[in-house]
Tab-separated table of C-alpha atoms in Angstrom:
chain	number	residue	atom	x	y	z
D	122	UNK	CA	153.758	80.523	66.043
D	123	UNK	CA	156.631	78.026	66.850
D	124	UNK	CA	158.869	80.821	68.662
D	125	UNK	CA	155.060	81.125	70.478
D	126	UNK	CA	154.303	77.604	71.687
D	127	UNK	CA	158.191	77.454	72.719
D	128	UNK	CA	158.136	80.137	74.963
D	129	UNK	CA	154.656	78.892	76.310
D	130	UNK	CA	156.299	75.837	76.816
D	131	UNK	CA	159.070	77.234	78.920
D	132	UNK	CA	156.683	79.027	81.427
D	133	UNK	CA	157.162	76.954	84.776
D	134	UNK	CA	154.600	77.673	87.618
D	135	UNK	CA	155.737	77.627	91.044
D	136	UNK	CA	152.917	77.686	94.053
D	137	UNK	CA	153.875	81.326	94.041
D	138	UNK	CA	152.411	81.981	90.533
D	139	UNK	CA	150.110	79.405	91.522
D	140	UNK	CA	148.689	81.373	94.651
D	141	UNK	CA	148.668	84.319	91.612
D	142	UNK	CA	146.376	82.296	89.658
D	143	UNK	CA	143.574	81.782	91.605
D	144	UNK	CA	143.737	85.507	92.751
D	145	UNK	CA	142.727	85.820	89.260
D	146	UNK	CA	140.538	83.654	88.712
D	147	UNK	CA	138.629	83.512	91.602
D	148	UNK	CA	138.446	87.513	90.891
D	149	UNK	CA	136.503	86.757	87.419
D	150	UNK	CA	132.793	88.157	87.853
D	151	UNK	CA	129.492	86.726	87.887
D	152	UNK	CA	128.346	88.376	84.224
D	153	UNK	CA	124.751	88.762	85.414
D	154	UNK	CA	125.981	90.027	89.039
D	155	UNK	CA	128.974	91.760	88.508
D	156	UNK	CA	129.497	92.516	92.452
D	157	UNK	CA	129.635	89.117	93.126
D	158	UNK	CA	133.203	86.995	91.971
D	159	UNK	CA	133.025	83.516	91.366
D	160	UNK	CA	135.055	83.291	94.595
D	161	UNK	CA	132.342	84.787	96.641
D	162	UNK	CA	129.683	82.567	94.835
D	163	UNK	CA	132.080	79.183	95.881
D	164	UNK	CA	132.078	78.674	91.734
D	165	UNK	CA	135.357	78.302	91.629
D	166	UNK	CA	136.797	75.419	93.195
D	167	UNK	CA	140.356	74.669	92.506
D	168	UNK	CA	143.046	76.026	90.638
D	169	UNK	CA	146.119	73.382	89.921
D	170	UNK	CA	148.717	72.502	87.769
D	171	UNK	CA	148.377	69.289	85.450
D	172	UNK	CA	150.840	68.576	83.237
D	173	UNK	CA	152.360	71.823	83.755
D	174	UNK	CA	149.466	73.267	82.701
D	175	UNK	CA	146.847	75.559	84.693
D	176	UNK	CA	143.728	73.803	84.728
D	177	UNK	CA	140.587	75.625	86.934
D	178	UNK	CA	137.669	73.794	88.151
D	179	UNK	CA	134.289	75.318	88.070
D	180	UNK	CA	131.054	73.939	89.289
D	181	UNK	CA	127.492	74.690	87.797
D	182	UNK	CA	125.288	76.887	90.061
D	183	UNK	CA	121.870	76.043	88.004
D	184	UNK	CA	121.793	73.360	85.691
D	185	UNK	CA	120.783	75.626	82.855
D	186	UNK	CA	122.754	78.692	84.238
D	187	UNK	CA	124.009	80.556	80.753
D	188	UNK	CA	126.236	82.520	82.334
D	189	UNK	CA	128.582	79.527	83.120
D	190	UNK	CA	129.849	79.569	79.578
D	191	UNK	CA	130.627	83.179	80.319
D	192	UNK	CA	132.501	82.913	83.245
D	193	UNK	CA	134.710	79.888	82.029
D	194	UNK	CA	135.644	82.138	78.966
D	195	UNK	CA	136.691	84.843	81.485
D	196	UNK	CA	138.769	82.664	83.100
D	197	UNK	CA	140.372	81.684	80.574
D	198	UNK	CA	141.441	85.188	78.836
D	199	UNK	CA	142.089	86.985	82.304
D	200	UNK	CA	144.450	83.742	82.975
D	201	UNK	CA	146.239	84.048	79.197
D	202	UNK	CA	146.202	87.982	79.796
D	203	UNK	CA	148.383	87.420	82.869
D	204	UNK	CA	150.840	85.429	81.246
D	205	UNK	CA	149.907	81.593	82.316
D	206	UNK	CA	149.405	80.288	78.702
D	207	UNK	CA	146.537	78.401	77.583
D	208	UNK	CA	144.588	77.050	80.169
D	209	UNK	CA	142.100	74.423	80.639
D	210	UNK	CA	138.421	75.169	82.509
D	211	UNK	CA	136.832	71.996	83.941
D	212	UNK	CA	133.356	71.280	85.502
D	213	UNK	CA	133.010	68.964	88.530
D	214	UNK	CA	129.445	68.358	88.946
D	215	UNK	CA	130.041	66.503	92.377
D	216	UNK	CA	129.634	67.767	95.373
D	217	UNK	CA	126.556	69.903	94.110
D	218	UNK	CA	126.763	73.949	94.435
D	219	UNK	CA	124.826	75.188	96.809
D	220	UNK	CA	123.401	78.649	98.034
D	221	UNK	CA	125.267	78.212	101.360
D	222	UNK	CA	128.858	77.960	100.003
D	223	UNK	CA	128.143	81.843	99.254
D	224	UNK	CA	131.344	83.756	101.240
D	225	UNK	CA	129.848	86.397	103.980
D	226	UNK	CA	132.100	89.123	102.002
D	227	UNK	CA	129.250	88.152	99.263
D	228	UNK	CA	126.504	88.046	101.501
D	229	UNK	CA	127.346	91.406	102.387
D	230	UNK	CA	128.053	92.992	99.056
D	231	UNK	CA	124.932	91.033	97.550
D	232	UNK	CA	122.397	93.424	100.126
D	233	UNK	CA	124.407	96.375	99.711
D	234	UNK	CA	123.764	95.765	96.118
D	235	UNK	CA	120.641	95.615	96.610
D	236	UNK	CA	119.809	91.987	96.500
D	237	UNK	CA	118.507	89.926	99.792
D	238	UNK	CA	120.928	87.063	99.991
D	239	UNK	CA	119.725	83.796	100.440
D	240	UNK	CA	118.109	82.814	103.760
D	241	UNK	CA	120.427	78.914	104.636
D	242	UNK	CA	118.931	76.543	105.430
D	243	UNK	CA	115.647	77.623	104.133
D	244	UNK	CA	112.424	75.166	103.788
D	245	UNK	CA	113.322	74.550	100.115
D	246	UNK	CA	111.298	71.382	100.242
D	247	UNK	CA	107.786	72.880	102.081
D	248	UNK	CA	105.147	72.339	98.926
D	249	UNK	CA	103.692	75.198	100.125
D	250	UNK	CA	105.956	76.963	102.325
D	251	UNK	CA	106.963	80.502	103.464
D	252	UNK	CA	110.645	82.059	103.817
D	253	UNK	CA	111.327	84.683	106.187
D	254	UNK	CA	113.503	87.251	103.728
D	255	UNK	CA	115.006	90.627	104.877
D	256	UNK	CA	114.439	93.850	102.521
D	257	UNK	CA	118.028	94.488	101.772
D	258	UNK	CA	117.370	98.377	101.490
D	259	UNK	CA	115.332	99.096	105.110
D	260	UNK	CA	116.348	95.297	106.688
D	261	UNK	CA	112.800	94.687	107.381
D	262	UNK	CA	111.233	91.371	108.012
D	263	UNK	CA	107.539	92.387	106.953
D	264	UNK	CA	108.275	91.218	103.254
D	265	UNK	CA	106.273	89.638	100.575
D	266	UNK	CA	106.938	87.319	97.318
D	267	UNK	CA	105.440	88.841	93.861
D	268	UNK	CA	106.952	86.125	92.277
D	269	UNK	CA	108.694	82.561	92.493
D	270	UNK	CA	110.963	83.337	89.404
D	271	UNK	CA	112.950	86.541	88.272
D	272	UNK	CA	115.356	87.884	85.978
D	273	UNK	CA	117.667	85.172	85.906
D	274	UNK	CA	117.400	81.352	87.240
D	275	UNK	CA	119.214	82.790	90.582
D	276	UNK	CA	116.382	85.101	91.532
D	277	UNK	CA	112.875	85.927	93.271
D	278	UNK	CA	111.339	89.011	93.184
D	279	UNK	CA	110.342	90.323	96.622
D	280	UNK	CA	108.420	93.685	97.853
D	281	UNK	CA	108.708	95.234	101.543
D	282	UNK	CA	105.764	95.508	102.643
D	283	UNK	CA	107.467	98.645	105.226
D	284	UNK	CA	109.246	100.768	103.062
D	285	UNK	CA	107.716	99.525	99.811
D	286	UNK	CA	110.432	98.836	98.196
D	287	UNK	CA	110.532	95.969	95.231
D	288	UNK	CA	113.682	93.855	95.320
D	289	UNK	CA	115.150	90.522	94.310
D	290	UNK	CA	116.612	87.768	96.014
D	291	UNK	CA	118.962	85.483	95.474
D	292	UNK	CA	117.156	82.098	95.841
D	293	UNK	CA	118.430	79.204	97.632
D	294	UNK	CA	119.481	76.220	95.856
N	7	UNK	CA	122.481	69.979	51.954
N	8	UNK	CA	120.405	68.449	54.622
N	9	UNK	CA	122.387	66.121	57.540
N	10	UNK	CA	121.552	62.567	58.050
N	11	UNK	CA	120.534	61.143	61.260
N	12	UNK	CA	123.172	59.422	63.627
N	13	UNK	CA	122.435	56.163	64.837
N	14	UNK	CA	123.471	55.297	68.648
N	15	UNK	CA	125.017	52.433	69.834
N	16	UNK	CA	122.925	50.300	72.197
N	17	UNK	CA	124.064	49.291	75.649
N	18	UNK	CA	121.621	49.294	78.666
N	19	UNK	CA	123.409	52.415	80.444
N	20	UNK	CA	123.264	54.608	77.504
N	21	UNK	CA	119.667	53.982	76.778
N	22	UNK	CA	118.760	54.912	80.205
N	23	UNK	CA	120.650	57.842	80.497
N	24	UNK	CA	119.570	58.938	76.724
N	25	UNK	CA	115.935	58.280	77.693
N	26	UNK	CA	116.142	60.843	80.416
N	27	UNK	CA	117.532	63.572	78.569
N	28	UNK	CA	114.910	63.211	76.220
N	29	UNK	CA	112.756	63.604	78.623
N	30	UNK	CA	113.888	67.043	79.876
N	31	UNK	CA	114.582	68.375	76.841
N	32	UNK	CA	111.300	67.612	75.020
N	33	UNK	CA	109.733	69.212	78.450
N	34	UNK	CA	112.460	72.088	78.549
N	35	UNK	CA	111.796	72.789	75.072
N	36	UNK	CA	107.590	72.725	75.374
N	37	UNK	CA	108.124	75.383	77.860
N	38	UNK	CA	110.556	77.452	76.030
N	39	UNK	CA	107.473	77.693	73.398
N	40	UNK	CA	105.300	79.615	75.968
N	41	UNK	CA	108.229	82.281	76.237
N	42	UNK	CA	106.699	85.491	75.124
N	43	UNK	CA	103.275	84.133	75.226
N	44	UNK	CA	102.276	83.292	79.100
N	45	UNK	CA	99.455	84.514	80.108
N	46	UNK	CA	101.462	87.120	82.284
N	47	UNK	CA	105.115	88.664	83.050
N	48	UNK	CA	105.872	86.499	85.683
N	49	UNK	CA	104.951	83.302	84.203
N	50	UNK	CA	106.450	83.898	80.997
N	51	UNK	CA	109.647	84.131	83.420
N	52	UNK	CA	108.759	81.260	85.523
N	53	UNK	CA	108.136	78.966	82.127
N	54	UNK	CA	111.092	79.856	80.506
N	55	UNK	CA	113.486	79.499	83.143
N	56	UNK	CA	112.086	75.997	84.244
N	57	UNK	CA	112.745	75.116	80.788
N	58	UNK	CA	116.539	76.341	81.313
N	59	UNK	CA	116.319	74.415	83.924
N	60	UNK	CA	115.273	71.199	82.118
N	61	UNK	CA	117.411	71.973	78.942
N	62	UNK	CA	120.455	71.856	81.403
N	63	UNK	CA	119.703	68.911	83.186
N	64	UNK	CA	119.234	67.497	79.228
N	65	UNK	CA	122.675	68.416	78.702
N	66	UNK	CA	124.191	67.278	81.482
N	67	UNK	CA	123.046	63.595	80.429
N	68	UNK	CA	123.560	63.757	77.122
N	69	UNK	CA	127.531	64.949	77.479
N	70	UNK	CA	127.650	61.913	79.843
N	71	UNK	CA	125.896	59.847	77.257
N	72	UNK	CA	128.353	60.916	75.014
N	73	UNK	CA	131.243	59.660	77.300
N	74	UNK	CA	129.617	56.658	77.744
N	75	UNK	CA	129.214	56.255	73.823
N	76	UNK	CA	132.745	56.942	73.450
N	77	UNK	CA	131.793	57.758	69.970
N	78	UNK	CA	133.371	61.501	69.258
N	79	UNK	CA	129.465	62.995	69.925
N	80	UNK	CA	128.980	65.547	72.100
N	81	UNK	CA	125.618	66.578	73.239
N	82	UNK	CA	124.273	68.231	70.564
N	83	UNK	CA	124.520	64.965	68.283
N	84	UNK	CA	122.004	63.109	69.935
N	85	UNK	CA	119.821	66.439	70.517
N	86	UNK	CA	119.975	67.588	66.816
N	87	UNK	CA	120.616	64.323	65.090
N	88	UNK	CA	118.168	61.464	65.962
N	89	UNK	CA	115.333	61.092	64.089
N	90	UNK	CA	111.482	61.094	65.871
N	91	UNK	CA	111.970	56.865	66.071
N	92	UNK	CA	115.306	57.464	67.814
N	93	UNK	CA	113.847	59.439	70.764
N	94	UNK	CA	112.682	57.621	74.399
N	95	UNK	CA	111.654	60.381	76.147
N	96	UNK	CA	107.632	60.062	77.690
N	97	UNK	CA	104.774	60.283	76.067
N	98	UNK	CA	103.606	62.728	78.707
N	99	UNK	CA	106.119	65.390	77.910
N	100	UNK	CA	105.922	65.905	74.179
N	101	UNK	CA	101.741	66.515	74.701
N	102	UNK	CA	101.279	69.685	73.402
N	103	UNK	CA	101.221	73.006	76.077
N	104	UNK	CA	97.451	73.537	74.814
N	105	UNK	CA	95.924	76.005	77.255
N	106	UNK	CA	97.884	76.932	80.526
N	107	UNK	CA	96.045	74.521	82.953
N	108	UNK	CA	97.164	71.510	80.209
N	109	UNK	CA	100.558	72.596	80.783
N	110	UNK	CA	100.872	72.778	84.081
N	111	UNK	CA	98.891	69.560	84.502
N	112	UNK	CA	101.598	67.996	82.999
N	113	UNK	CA	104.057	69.747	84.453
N	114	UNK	CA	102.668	68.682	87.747
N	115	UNK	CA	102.179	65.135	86.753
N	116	UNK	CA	105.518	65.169	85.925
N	117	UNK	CA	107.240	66.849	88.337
N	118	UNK	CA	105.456	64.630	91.124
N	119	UNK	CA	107.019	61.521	89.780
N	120	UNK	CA	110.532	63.098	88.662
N	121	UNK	CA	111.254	64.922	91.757
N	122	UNK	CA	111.519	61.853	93.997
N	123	UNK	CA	113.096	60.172	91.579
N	124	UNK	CA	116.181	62.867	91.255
N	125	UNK	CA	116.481	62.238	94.813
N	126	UNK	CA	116.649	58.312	94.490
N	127	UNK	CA	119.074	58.951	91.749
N	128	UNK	CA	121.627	60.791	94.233
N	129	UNK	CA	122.349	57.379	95.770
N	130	UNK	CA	123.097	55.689	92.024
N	131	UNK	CA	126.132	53.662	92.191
N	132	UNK	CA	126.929	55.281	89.019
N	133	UNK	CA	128.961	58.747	90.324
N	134	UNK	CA	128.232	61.180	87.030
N	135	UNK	CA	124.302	60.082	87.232
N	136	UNK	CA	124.310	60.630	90.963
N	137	UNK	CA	126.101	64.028	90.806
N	138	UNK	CA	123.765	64.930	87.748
N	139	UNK	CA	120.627	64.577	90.295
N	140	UNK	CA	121.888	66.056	93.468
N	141	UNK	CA	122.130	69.796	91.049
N	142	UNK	CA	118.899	68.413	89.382
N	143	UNK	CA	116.757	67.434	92.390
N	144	UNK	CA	117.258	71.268	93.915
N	145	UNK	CA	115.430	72.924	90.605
N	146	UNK	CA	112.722	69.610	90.656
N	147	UNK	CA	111.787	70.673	93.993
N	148	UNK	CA	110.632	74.515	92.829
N	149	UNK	CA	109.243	73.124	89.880
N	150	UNK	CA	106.606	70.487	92.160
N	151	UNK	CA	106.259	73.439	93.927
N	152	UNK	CA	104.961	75.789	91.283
N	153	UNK	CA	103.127	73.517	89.473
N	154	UNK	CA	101.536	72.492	92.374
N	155	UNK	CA	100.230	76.251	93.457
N	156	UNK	CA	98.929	76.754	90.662
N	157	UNK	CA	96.930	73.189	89.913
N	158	UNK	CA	95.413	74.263	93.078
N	159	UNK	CA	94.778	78.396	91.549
N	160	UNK	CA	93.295	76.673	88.897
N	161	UNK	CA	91.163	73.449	90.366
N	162	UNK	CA	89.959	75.840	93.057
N	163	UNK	CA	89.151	79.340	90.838
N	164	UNK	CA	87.031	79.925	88.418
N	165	UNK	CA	84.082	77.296	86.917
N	166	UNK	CA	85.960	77.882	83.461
N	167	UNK	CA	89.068	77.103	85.149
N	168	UNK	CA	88.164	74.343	86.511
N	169	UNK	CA	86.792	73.025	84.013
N	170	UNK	CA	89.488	73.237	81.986
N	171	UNK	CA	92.501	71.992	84.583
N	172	UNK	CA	89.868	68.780	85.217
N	173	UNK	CA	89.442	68.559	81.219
N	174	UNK	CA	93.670	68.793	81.098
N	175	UNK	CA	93.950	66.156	83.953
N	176	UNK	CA	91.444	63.588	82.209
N	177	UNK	CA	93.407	64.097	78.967
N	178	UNK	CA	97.188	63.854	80.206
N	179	UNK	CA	95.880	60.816	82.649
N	180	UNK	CA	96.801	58.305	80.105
N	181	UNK	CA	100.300	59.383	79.540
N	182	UNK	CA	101.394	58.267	83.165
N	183	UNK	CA	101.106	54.822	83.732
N	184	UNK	CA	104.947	55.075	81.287
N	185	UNK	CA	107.242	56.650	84.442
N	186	UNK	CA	106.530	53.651	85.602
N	187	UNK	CA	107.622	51.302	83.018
N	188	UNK	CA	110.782	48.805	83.065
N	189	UNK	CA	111.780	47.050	80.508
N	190	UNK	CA	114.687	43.970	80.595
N	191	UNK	CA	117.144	46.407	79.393
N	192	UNK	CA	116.878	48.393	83.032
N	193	UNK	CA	116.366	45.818	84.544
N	194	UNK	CA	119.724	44.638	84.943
N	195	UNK	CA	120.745	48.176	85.849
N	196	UNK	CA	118.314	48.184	88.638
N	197	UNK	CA	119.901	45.084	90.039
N	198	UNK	CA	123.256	47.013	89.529
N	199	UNK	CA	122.283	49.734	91.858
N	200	UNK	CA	123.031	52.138	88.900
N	201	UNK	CA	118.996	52.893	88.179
N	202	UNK	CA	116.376	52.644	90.746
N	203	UNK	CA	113.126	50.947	90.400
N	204	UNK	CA	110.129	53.329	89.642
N	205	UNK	CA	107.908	50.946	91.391
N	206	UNK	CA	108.959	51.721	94.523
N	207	UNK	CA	108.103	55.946	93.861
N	208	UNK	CA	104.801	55.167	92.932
N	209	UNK	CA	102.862	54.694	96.585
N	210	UNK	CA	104.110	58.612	96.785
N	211	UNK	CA	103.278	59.718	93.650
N	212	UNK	CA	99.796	58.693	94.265
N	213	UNK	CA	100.173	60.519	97.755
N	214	UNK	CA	101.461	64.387	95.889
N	215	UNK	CA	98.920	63.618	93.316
N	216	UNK	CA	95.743	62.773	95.578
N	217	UNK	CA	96.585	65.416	98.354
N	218	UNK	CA	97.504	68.643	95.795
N	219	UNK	CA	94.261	67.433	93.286
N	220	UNK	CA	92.255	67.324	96.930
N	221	UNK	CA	93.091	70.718	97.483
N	222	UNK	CA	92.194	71.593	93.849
N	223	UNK	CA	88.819	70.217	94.045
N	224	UNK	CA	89.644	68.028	91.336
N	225	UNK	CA	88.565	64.381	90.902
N	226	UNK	CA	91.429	62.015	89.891
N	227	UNK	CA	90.373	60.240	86.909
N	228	UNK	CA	89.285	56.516	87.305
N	229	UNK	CA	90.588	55.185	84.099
N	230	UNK	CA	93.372	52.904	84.825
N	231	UNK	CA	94.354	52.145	81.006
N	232	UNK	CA	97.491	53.531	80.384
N	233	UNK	CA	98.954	54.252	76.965
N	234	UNK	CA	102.653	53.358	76.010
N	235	UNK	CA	105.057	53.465	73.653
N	236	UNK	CA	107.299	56.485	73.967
N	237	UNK	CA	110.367	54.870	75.761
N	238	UNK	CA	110.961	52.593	72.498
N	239	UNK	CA	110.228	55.169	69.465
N	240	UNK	CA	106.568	55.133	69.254
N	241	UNK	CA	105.296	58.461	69.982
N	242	UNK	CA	102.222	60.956	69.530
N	243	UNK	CA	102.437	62.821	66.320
N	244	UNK	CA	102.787	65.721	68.412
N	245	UNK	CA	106.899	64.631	69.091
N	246	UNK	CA	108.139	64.760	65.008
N	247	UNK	CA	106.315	68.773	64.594
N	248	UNK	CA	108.494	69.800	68.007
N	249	UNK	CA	111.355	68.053	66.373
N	250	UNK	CA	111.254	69.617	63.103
N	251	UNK	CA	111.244	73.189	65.015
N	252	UNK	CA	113.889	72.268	67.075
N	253	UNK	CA	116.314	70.563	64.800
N	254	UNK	CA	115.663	72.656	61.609
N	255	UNK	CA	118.895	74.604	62.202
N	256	UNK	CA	120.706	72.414	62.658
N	257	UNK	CA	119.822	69.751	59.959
N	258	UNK	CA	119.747	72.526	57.207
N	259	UNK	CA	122.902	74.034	58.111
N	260	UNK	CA	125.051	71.230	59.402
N	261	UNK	CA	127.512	72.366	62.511
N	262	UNK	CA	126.491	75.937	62.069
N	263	UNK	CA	127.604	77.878	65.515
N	264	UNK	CA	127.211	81.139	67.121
């Protein structure tokens, strides 16, 4: 355990390792859509040293979002797995996560998934509004909302009304 | 053996911000006891993640609370571990879910006021509360939003179900004259900048309320008595049977974890 914490303690970090570490962690995927990294979702939004430590700073996507425990524990054990020692996972609530932070590499990989990404800049306020959503499998615009809320907080669930097709989509927030 | 309750310290800031995580939690957890038992697929999915929703935003105040407390709690002290007396969350919220146009009557009524007042809260000169609502005012907005489609589904469908969302609406009525209470204690926090005076939401609560129950066909009630109580202790007895589900675990088998 000593011999352990010394040779933890004798790890030094240089920007090169650093660049290393937020490969990896910005590579840890979103448990409930596993082509999306927390990179691509803008989750993950700094990766520094403190104290000669690694700390990583994660923001929330939905307040209630359960996979954010998840993802912080992957973090940390893909971080420890490549050899950076114990390292600390922070939240910073401020400024808020938003849909349109999303990278285009996981815009792209969200519809070939199968999931319409989020529309930016969408009427999220209209009481009563209508958002103009393209079926990710035929790209058609001719689509239809079954319902406001689906498998997880992130999610809509959407039919084409061409091909026929059910679908989600990622909501925006 | 069973755990005692805590007791919280009591400055003006952590009152506040324990009073609204009360509030979304006791509302959170109502909805989490429709999961299973809408009265459809969707809704069952729609109910129970607005409650995530609302049992988040919860959490995010009570970690700050805890900060602010400096006391070595963390959130699931003052969720767990305050007895009914102990809890200022609305009387409105802790009303039981009765039938579906009851609950989301109150979630309407609710989200009408709260919405607005998320998005007041973003310009709080205190920077954890203000970074709290800009994430909470986003999932507000949906929730308004739902609520109000189907107040309207309801007001403007059936006989029965109008009858019942206008029965809801005269009952829950009562229960919202509170969101707009102030007592000295916030006072001086509205002159701080930190909280914002409800007073000044109200003209547009009225507005979302008149123009969504207009399109519901439903007649907003006349009775202007209000009853109060809920921000210092003195709830329904509806609050202490939701408590006892909620914090049974916990109380029975003290710091028990996953």
């Amino acid at each position: 355990m000593n011999a352990l914490a010394l040779h933890r303690d004798a790890i030094v970090i240089d920007e090169v390792r650093l660049d290393e570490a937020r490969r990896i962690a910005g590579a840890v995927v979103d448990p409930e859509i596993p082509v999306l990294s927390i990179a691509d979702l803008g989750v993950l939004r700094e990766v520094r040293l403190n104290d000669g430590r690694i700390e990583v700073l994660i923001t929330p996507t939905y307040s209630g979002c359960p996979a954010m425990t998840m993802i912080a524990l992957e973090i940390e054990l893909a971080l420890e797995q490549a050899g950076f020692g114990p390292v600390t996972v922070a939240t910073v609530l401020s400024p808020a996560w938003t849909t349109d932070w999303m990278s285009e590499d996981g815009r792209r990989k969200l519809t070939e998934y199968g999931i319409a990404p989020p529309v930016r800049g969408a009427g999220r306020r209209a009481l009563f509004g209508a958002e103009e959503v393209a079926c990710p499998q035929c790209g058609s615009l001719d689509t239809s909302r079954l319902a406001e809320f689906g498998s997880t907080s992130c999610k809509a669930l959407w039919r084409c009304n061409a091909c026929l097709e059910p679908f989600d989509y990622f909501r925006c927030h | 053996m069973p755990v005692a309750s805590i007791s919280v310290s009591d400055t003006p800031l952590l009152r506040y911000t324990l009073r609204r995580a009360d509030d979304a939690l006791i509302l959170g957890h109502r909805l989490s006891e429709w999961c299973g038992h809408a009265p459809m697929l969707e809704e069952d999915m729609a109910l129970a993640n607005m409650g995530l929703d609302l049992i988040g935003q919860a959490r995010s105040l009570y970690a700050y609370a805890a900060r602010v407390e400096a006391a070595g709690r963390d959130e699931d002290a003052y969720a767990y571990l305050r007895d009914v007396r102990g809890y200022g969350n609305l009387l409105l919220v802790e009303q039981p879910n009765g039938d579906f146009a009851q609950t989301m009557l109150r979630q309407f009524l609710y989200s009408a006021f709260i919405d607005p007042w998320w998005r007041a809260m973003m310009d709080s000169t205190d920077a954890t509360l203000a970074a709290i609502a800009a994430k909470a005012e986003k999932e507000s907005a949906y929730h308004l939003r739902h609520a109000s489609e189907w107040v309207v589904r309801l007001g403007d469908g059936t006989q029965e179900s109008h009858r019942r969302a206008q029965a809801a609406l005269d009952a829950l009525w009562p229960f919202t004259g509170e969101m707009f209470e102030v007592d000295p204690s916030e006072r001086e926090l509205i002159a701080e900048g930190v909280a914002i005076e409800p007073e000044s939401l109200r003209a547009g609560w009225c507005e979302t309320v008149a123009s969504v129950l207009a399109q519901a066909t439903l007649a907003v009630p006349q009775n202007d008595w209000m009853q109060k109580g809920g921000r210092n202790g003195h709830h329904t007895e509806h609050l202490g049977h939701l408590l006892s589900e909620l914090q049974y675990l916990q109380r029975s088998f003290p710091g028990a974890v996953w």
